[in-house]
Amino acid sequence: MGFIRALKGDTGGQIMLFLLGLVAIVVPILNLWVPASSPWYLSTYTVTLLGKYLTYALLAVAVDLVWGYLGILSLGHGAFFALGGYAMGMYLMRQIGERGVYGNPELPDFMVFLDWSELPWFWYGFDQFWFAALMVVLVPGLLAFVFGWLAFRSRVTGVYLSIITQALTYALMLAFFRNEMGFGGNNGLTDFKDILGFDLRSDGTRIGLFLASAAALALGYLACRFVVSSRLGRVAVAIRDAEARVRFLGYRVERVKLWIFSFSAALAGVAGALYVPQVGIINPGEFAPLNSIELVIWVAIGGRFTLYGAVLGAILVNYAKTYFTGVMPEAWLFALGGLFVLVTLLLPKGIVGLFARRKRSTAQPADVTP
Amino acid sequence: MQLARILLLGWGLVALGPASAQGHAPREPAQAAPSFEQSLTQLLDPSFKVKSAAVDAIAAGGDERAPQALAALLSGRLFYRKSDRRVVYAERRTDGYRITDVLSGEPLGDAGRHHIKKIGINNKLRRQLRAAIAGLALDHVEPKVRLDAVRRMMSDPDPNLAPRLQARLDLEQDAAVREALEQTLAVTDLVSPDAKVRLAAVGALRGNLEPVVRNRLSTLREQDEYPEIKSAATQALADIERKLTLYAKAETLFFGLSLGSVLVLAAIGLAITFGVMGVINMAHGELIMLGAYTTYLVQQAMPNAGEYSLLVAIPAAFLVAGAFGVVIEQLVIRFLYGRPLETLLATFGVSLILQQLVRTTISAQNVAVENPVWMSGSLQINPALSLTYNRIYVILFTLLVFLGLLLILKRTTLGLQVRAVSQNRAMARAMGVRSARVDALTFGLGAGVAGVAGVALSQLTNVGPNMGQAYIIDAFMVVVFGGVGNLWGTLIGGLTLGVANKLLEPWAGAVLAKILVLVFIILFIQKRPRGLFPQRGRAAEG
Amino acid sequence: MKALRQIQKAMRRDRQFGLMHSARDMAPDVSHGELLYLEDLNLSFDGFKAIDDLSFYLEAGELRCVIGPNGAGKTTMMDIITGKTRPDSGSASFGLNIDLLELSESEIAEIGIGRKFQKPTVFECHRVIENLELAMAGDKRVFPTLFAKLTGEQRDRIDDVLGIIGLTEHAYRDAGALSHGQKQWLEIGMLLMQDPLLLLVDEPVAGMTHQEMDRTAELLRSLAGNHSVVVVEHDMEFVRAIAKRVTVLHRGRVLAEGTMDQIQNDPKVIEVYLGE
Ligand SMILES: Nc1ncnc2c1ncn2[C@@H]1O[C@H](COP(=O)(O)OP(=O)(O)O)[C@@H](O)[C@H]1O
Ligand SMILES: [Mg+2]
């Protein structure tokens, strides 16, 4: 199978997937079958936390695909993630049905609260899981497609592209804050009850979501590996390093960028969709430009241009965040800020770069950005 | 403003009250009337009746000190000292009061809370006071004060006061005041039973923008028995409407320009660091914040300077933010030239650190920055158009900063070197430009300008650790929209976006307007990837 | 009217993303013998005329050298042919039938115009062999590229080219690690892989040793006939070694055209160029 062959030579990825598989086996055992009194017991809270990290890792892989391999520093992936999250949130909202505070079988609580009499058209279909699942990939993917179509066609590159992706994110945030948009405004979507009929608060469902996140990460990783180890992946790296030259070889640079960018956005959407049922809420804060930049730094810290480095970075930084914000919240921003500075200055290849024996590549990711 | 409205309410009483009877004899002390000093002591009487008489007497007496005393009484700043029953003005201090003699105006030092007592008033007296103050203003020796008084009356004229105004008109010498009096009288004439008078009044009021004129004219248009008056009113109204839309447009333009100025201020430092040096400084917003905090700290350090602390804050903010800029350049950016995306990430880290620094060292909450008095209030062009001073100052300040920067870049050696380095680093270095020093100074300059912008913004918005984030995206949009590397582009781009935003606001709402502007810029960049004023040449193709 | 033209223009731009995949199937019509027609081209940068009423024709199978002092507009002419820069006026067509000014860079590459840049640009993060693979003629659309696999035949072709450019031993090294001259060769190799009808070669021998120059000359000569070649070069010895016909550009226009001997004896040329 092509997907498996994609792992050839990717030692880091093999190790990562192996560990992921291990975790996927061990975690459910420690949570479901070890008694709560045992020191080996893993609380459901921790499981959810781990699940959340895995969705972040998937998001980071999506970012690395476009940044590390295509040279597009997207500051919009936080928005794609949030859009996927909203699509899932809308499904979960509609699953609440009559159990909402106002007991309206059709309308989510916030619409009743706003005195809306009927469901807006764009909420149709979200009571069906398959439809919501489709939207999870389609909405971010299409947005990225339209945006990319405009941007790449006009050859907006480098910093300009980063800045306008950030503007896009910001505009979306402002939009989702508006009550009139019909996505719950400031408060977003929350108070979810169940997913596919399973109670969201039960341990079993939590484990299920955790496993789904692990599976999504593994599949997403393999898909990205498949892309980057194909000839298209080599074209992508060539575009990153010498865009004009690729054009003169006859490749449609715009289309290559467009497809990879849209694919990456859809992947980010999937990550968001898995994130929302685990944390139980999605609100416009997820669109904050800070988030999008922060996740770039996960990738940078782990090591861009390796994919598994992105996974490592996402998990490490988020673990540190959980730890710091618990122990000494004031220090977190100092630490994060310091990380941004130190990693860009001292660790252009990230943590992975510290360990990787130079196998073949003299590629210096630090030099690839225009 | 509040006071003005209150004054109007009281006017009706003045017209009827005894004060007005003697109103048109300004500066002539009434023979039998008690002296100012006597009436003042009468105010200490516990009976409100006596107090009321005293107020009338003071108002009628024409003493120069009367308006101030009455105003103080109305606003609860008139006290008497218990020891010698002397009437004083009292200003609240942190512990007790600072008191001033009413009669002599001489300061009497500080007094404890228990040593003085406020002269109490009731609602009736309050009304009477307002009326009296307005009456005094109408006969005030300064034409400007009279004019203000008449204008205030115009917005709610009472037919009963027509004789009073007429009497003043007969005496009035000042053309502007006469005009205002005539217009006010015309407004009262609109409800005259005499049709001829009404018609003349309609004619007189053409183009008058007072809301009350509009109201009364539309009443006439609907209800008057004479068709000529109706049609005259219709015409006058159309006239007024036309003027109003014109002024509304002017106002939108003004709002837009002031918003645009804020954008330009926020962006102009960035235009230097991004445009000239190719550095994406995400900490730019935080440098603005540092400027705003410097303003706050300067005000804290010199609590008595009030009005002038801003003038100190401007250079201080420039130096503080500039110094931070130089440090950032030396520690971080120096190593990242030619790698803009890396500078983006690193400076974003710097921005987080700066935010948290302010949170830990000063406060996580917003801080209160005072606005000097000369910044508040507004310039009343006409009843339909008034421009607030703070906006006017921001526009002027922006232009000053812009011109200053332009001069620095065009006329100084540093400017020459900056341009040389930005165009061709290697060549500039070969010609003996110390590019490292130039880089540090340029970045410092950009940062310093951000600090100066912070001073201005501290007067317009909340000053808090997050304030920088609110501006950074807008600032980048302005620079990118205007064309990187072009100060004029930034100026025109910023002003255009400001005006566009304000034009959209009325029908889209503030948030949607902002979203639309963002979307517009995103689309614009697709069409013209290099902004309004692109840099040309091979170098730009980078 | 203006709006209409704008719309038309926009639609044309859409072709880059259109569903049709026309450029690949287009073949230049060389029934009049000429492969490339440049007529009355003009281009100015901020008032500076880089190309001034330039007309230039190239026969199918011809090898032409273009010389001229620095800044004469040689590279700019290639930019116009390959779609990198659009002229202010004039026409450029490939054969009689294909209007180059209508096509994007990648479409121009697809119809068979290959280019070697003045400053060698290879993909430094990729191995030598991968550079050649990317350049290889074939379906370059997104999805076919995603699923592309090297056939044995293609592999042989790559090996051949590796041999021609003398990089067989370096096949698995990163291109970034090559010397300047090797990069020049690699770029020529990429041109060979592309197998275009028309090769535009900008200063190919800069940074090469004499032996390498001789090999390049031989290679270019061997290409002529099956391919049309335009070579821009400063090195007179090299030009004399390969060219039958030489065009001299000066200030954006053609100053003289003819055999090397004719050129060398042309007083105008001596004045502006050889006389220096
Ligand atoms: N994008 C551009 N912007 C401004 N000037 C340019 C640009 N491209 C080329 N030129 C100018 O056009 C002239 C011709 O350049 P070029 O074609 O590179 O000359 P050469 O014959 O040496 O290859 C030069 O003076 C160059 O500076
Ligand atoms: Mg050249």
PDB file of N, CA, C and O in Angstrom, chain C residues 44-83:
ATOM      1  N   SER C  44       9.471  49.117 -21.050  1.00  0.00           N
ATOM      2  CA  SER C  44      10.284  50.049 -20.262  1.00  0.00           C
ATOM      3  C   SER C  44      10.003  49.882 -18.774  1.00  0.00           C
ATOM      4  O   SER C  44       8.903  49.547 -18.358  1.00  0.00           O
ATOM      5  N   PHE C  45      11.052  50.083 -18.018  1.00  0.00           N
ATOM      6  CA  PHE C  45      10.948  50.050 -16.559  1.00  0.00           C
ATOM      7  C   PHE C  45      11.082  51.479 -16.058  1.00  0.00           C
ATOM      8  O   PHE C  45      12.153  52.073 -16.180  1.00  0.00           O
ATOM      9  N   ASP C  46      10.007  52.024 -15.529  1.00  0.00           N
ATOM     10  CA  ASP C  46      10.053  53.386 -15.002  1.00  0.00           C
ATOM     11  C   ASP C  46      10.688  54.346 -16.002  1.00  0.00           C
ATOM     12  O   ASP C  46      11.555  55.144 -15.663  1.00  0.00           O
ATOM     13  N   GLY C  47      10.271  54.236 -17.222  1.00  0.00           N
ATOM     14  CA  GLY C  47      10.766  55.180 -18.227  1.00  0.00           C
ATOM     15  C   GLY C  47      12.050  54.738 -18.918  1.00  0.00           C
ATOM     16  O   GLY C  47      12.410  55.253 -19.967  1.00  0.00           O
ATOM     17  N   PHE C  48      12.715  53.746 -18.345  1.00  0.00           N
ATOM     18  CA  PHE C  48      13.952  53.272 -18.982  1.00  0.00           C
ATOM     19  C   PHE C  48      13.610  52.170 -19.980  1.00  0.00           C
ATOM     20  O   PHE C  48      13.026  51.147 -19.604  1.00  0.00           O
ATOM     21  N   LYS C  49      13.993  52.401 -21.249  1.00  0.00           N
ATOM     22  CA  LYS C  49      13.624  51.408 -22.263  1.00  0.00           C
ATOM     23  C   LYS C  49      14.599  50.242 -22.236  1.00  0.00           C
ATOM     24  O   LYS C  49      15.736  50.361 -22.711  1.00  0.00           O
ATOM     25  N   ALA C  50      14.162  49.132 -21.666  1.00  0.00           N
ATOM     26  CA  ALA C  50      15.026  47.956 -21.593  1.00  0.00           C
ATOM     27  C   ALA C  50      14.972  47.209 -22.915  1.00  0.00           C
ATOM     28  O   ALA C  50      15.962  46.633 -23.357  1.00  0.00           O
ATOM     29  N   ILE C  51      13.796  47.222 -23.555  1.00  0.00           N
ATOM     30  CA  ILE C  51      13.621  46.599 -24.872  1.00  0.00           C
ATOM     31  C   ILE C  51      13.010  47.657 -25.772  1.00  0.00           C
ATOM     32  O   ILE C  51      12.003  48.264 -25.425  1.00  0.00           O
ATOM     33  N   ASP C  52      13.637  47.869 -26.920  1.00  0.00           N
ATOM     34  CA  ASP C  52      13.245  49.006 -27.749  1.00  0.00           C
ATOM     35  C   ASP C  52      13.011  48.517 -29.176  1.00  0.00           C
ATOM     36  O   ASP C  52      13.961  48.288 -29.921  1.00  0.00           O
ATOM     37  N   ASP C  53      11.748  48.346 -29.533  1.00  0.00           N
ATOM     38  CA  ASP C  53      11.413  47.927 -30.902  1.00  0.00           C
ATOM     39  C   ASP C  53      12.203  46.710 -31.359  1.00  0.00           C
ATOM     40  O   ASP C  53      12.748  46.686 -32.464  1.00  0.00           O
ATOM     41  N   LEU C  54      12.248  45.736 -30.524  1.00  0.00           N
ATOM     42  CA  LEU C  54      13.072  44.568 -30.814  1.00  0.00           C
ATOM     43  C   LEU C  54      12.307  43.568 -31.680  1.00  0.00           C
ATOM     44  O   LEU C  54      11.168  43.221 -31.384  1.00  0.00           O
ATOM     45  N   SER C  55      12.931  43.136 -32.764  1.00  0.00           N
ATOM     46  CA  SER C  55      12.373  42.031 -33.548  1.00  0.00           C
ATOM     47  C   SER C  55      13.441  40.967 -33.696  1.00  0.00           C
ATOM     48  O   SER C  55      14.620  41.273 -33.871  1.00  0.00           O
ATOM     49  N   PHE C  56      12.998  39.738 -33.606  1.00  0.00           N
ATOM     50  CA  PHE C  56      13.960  38.636 -33.556  1.00  0.00           C
ATOM     51  C   PHE C  56      13.262  37.386 -34.071  1.00  0.00           C
ATOM     52  O   PHE C  56      12.145  37.080 -33.659  1.00  0.00           O
ATOM     53  N   TYR C  57      13.911  36.692 -35.009  1.00  0.00           N
ATOM     54  CA  TYR C  57      13.301  35.463 -35.537  1.00  0.00           C
ATOM     55  C   TYR C  57      14.285  34.322 -35.408  1.00  0.00           C
ATOM     56  O   TYR C  57      15.491  34.512 -35.552  1.00  0.00           O
ATOM     57  N   LEU C  58      13.746  33.150 -35.152  1.00  0.00           N
ATOM     58  CA  LEU C  58      14.618  31.995 -34.997  1.00  0.00           C
ATOM     59  C   LEU C  58      14.060  30.851 -35.820  1.00  0.00           C
ATOM     60  O   LEU C  58      12.865  30.536 -35.733  1.00  0.00           O
ATOM     61  N   GLU C  59      14.934  30.243 -36.625  1.00  0.00           N
ATOM     62  CA  GLU C  59      14.451  29.126 -37.431  1.00  0.00           C
ATOM     63  C   GLU C  59      14.381  27.855 -36.618  1.00  0.00           C
ATOM     64  O   GLU C  59      15.105  27.697 -35.630  1.00  0.00           O
ATOM     65  N   ALA C  60      13.513  26.967 -37.029  1.00  0.00           N
ATOM     66  CA  ALA C  60      13.422  25.686 -36.334  1.00  0.00           C
ATOM     67  C   ALA C  60      14.741  24.947 -36.515  1.00  0.00           C
ATOM     68  O   ALA C  60      15.291  24.880 -37.614  1.00  0.00           O
ATOM     69  N   GLY C  61      15.270  24.413 -35.437  1.00  0.00           N
ATOM     70  CA  GLY C  61      16.506  23.642 -35.500  1.00  0.00           C
ATOM     71  C   GLY C  61      17.762  24.492 -35.496  1.00  0.00           C
ATOM     72  O   GLY C  61      18.866  23.966 -35.519  1.00  0.00           O
ATOM     73  N   GLU C  62      17.612  25.797 -35.450  1.00  0.00           N
ATOM     74  CA  GLU C  62      18.775  26.679 -35.480  1.00  0.00           C
ATOM     75  C   GLU C  62      19.437  26.807 -34.118  1.00  0.00           C
ATOM     76  O   GLU C  62      18.780  26.645 -33.075  1.00  0.00           O
ATOM     77  N   LEU C  63      20.743  27.064 -34.105  1.00  0.00           N
ATOM     78  CA  LEU C  63      21.430  27.418 -32.873  1.00  0.00           C
ATOM     79  C   LEU C  63      21.909  28.850 -33.033  1.00  0.00           C
ATOM     80  O   LEU C  63      22.678  29.152 -33.932  1.00  0.00           O
ATOM     81  N   ARG C  64      21.405  29.722 -32.179  1.00  0.00           N
ATOM     82  CA  ARG C  64      21.721  31.139 -32.336  1.00  0.00           C
ATOM     83  C   ARG C  64      22.407  31.641 -31.094  1.00  0.00           C
ATOM     84  O   ARG C  64      22.015  31.297 -29.965  1.00  0.00           O
ATOM     85  N   CYS C  65      23.435  32.455 -31.284  1.00  0.00           N
ATOM     86  CA  CYS C  65      24.052  33.107 -30.139  1.00  0.00           C
ATOM     87  C   CYS C  65      23.606  34.545 -30.077  1.00  0.00           C
ATOM     88  O   CYS C  65      23.484  35.215 -31.105  1.00  0.00           O
ATOM     89  N   VAL C  66      23.338  35.002 -28.879  1.00  0.00           N
ATOM     90  CA  VAL C  66      22.993  36.406 -28.687  1.00  0.00           C
ATOM     91  C   VAL C  66      24.065  37.003 -27.805  1.00  0.00           C
ATOM     92  O   VAL C  66      24.355  36.474 -26.719  1.00  0.00           O
ATOM     93  N   ILE C  67      24.706  38.057 -28.312  1.00  0.00           N
ATOM     94  CA  ILE C  67      25.702  38.714 -27.479  1.00  0.00           C
ATOM     95  C   ILE C  67      25.308  40.176 -27.324  1.00  0.00           C
ATOM     96  O   ILE C  67      24.368  40.660 -27.961  1.00  0.00           O
ATOM     97  N   GLY C  68      26.028  40.846 -26.484  1.00  0.00           N
ATOM     98  CA  GLY C  68      25.719  42.255 -26.246  1.00  0.00           C
ATOM     99  C   GLY C  68      26.255  42.642 -24.893  1.00  0.00           C
ATOM    100  O   GLY C  68      26.404  41.778 -24.031  1.00  0.00           O
ATOM    101  N   PRO C  69      26.548  43.936 -24.752  1.00  0.00           N
ATOM    102  CA  PRO C  69      27.098  44.367 -23.465  1.00  0.00           C
ATOM    103  C   PRO C  69      26.102  44.147 -22.332  1.00  0.00           C
ATOM    104  O   PRO C  69      24.914  43.929 -22.571  1.00  0.00           O
ATOM    105  N   ASN C  70      26.604  44.263 -21.120  1.00  0.00           N
ATOM    106  CA  ASN C  70      25.716  44.118 -19.965  1.00  0.00           C
ATOM    107  C   ASN C  70      24.590  45.126 -20.026  1.00  0.00           C
ATOM    108  O   ASN C  70      24.805  46.281 -20.365  1.00  0.00           O
ATOM    109  N   GLY C  71      23.411  44.693 -19.699  1.00  0.00           N
ATOM    110  CA  GLY C  71      22.272  45.604 -19.696  1.00  0.00           C
ATOM    111  C   GLY C  71      21.683  45.807 -21.069  1.00  0.00           C
ATOM    112  O   GLY C  71      20.810  46.636 -21.259  1.00  0.00           O
ATOM    113  N   ALA C  72      22.132  45.007 -22.061  1.00  0.00           N
ATOM    114  CA  ALA C  72      21.619  45.181 -23.412  1.00  0.00           C
ATOM    115  C   ALA C  72      20.174  44.709 -23.532  1.00  0.00           C
ATOM    116  O   ALA C  72      19.470  45.082 -24.457  1.00  0.00           O
ATOM    117  N   GLY C  73      19.743  43.860 -22.606  1.00  0.00           N
ATOM    118  CA  GLY C  73      18.362  43.384 -22.651  1.00  0.00           C
ATOM    119  C   GLY C  73      18.254  41.922 -23.034  1.00  0.00           C
ATOM    120  O   GLY C  73      17.163  41.436 -23.353  1.00  0.00           O
ATOM    121  N   LYS C  74      19.359  41.200 -22.973  1.00  0.00           N
ATOM    122  CA  LYS C  74      19.344  39.789 -23.383  1.00  0.00           C
ATOM    123  C   LYS C  74      18.472  38.959 -22.442  1.00  0.00           C
ATOM    124  O   LYS C  74      17.579  38.216 -22.874  1.00  0.00           O
ATOM    125  N   THR C  75      18.748  39.111 -21.132  1.00  0.00           N
ATOM    126  CA  THR C  75      17.962  38.350 -20.176  1.00  0.00           C
ATOM    127  C   THR C  75      16.498  38.780 -20.223  1.00  0.00           C
ATOM    128  O   THR C  75      15.588  37.950 -20.153  1.00  0.00           O
ATOM    129  N   THR C  76      16.289  40.064 -20.397  1.00  0.00           N
ATOM    130  CA  THR C  76      14.913  40.554 -20.460  1.00  0.00           C
ATOM    131  C   THR C  76      14.176  39.947 -21.650  1.00  0.00           C
ATOM    132  O   THR C  76      12.995  39.610 -21.561  1.00  0.00           O
ATOM    133  N   MET C  77      14.877  39.786 -22.757  1.00  0.00           N
ATOM    134  CA  MET C  77      14.247  39.159 -23.921  1.00  0.00           C
ATOM    135  C   MET C  77      13.803  37.733 -23.579  1.00  0.00           C
ATOM    136  O   MET C  77      12.689  37.321 -23.925  1.00  0.00           O
ATOM    137  N   MET C  78      14.660  37.023 -22.897  1.00  0.00           N
ATOM    138  CA  MET C  78      14.274  35.657 -22.490  1.00  0.00           C
ATOM    139  C   MET C  78      13.109  35.690 -21.519  1.00  0.00           C
ATOM    140  O   MET C  78      12.224  34.831 -21.560  1.00  0.00           O
ATOM    141  N   ASP C  79      13.122  36.695 -20.642  1.00  0.00           N
ATOM    142  CA  ASP C  79      11.996  36.834 -19.718  1.00  0.00           C
ATOM    143  C   ASP C  79      10.686  36.987 -20.473  1.00  0.00           C
ATOM    144  O   ASP C  79       9.654  36.430 -20.097  1.00  0.00           O
ATOM    145  N   ILE C  80      10.748  37.743 -21.572  1.00  0.00           N
ATOM    146  CA  ILE C  80       9.519  37.952 -22.337  1.00  0.00           C
ATOM    147  C   ILE C  80       9.090  36.657 -23.021  1.00  0.00           C
ATOM    148  O   ILE C  80       7.916  36.280 -22.999  1.00  0.00           O
ATOM    149  N   ILE C  81      10.045  35.956 -23.590  1.00  0.00           N
ATOM    150  CA  ILE C  81       9.694  34.702 -24.282  1.00  0.00           C
ATOM    151  C   ILE C  81       9.071  33.703 -23.309  1.00  0.00           C
ATOM    152  O   ILE C  81       8.114  33.009 -23.630  1.00  0.00           O
ATOM    153  N   THR C  82       9.614  33.651 -22.094  1.00  0.00           N
ATOM    154  CA  THR C  82       9.135  32.625 -21.160  1.00  0.00           C
ATOM    155  C   THR C  82       7.979  33.096 -20.286  1.00  0.00           C
ATOM    156  O   THR C  82       7.558  32.392 -19.379  1.00  0.00           O
ATOM    157  N   GLY C  83       7.498  34.315 -20.549  1.00  0.00           N
ATOM    158  CA  GLY C  83       6.305  34.755 -19.822  1.00  0.00           C
ATOM    159  C   GLY C  83       6.581  35.354 -18.465  1.00  0.00           C
ATOM    160  O   GLY C  83       5.656  35.688 -17.734  1.00  0.00           O
TER     161      GLY C  83
END
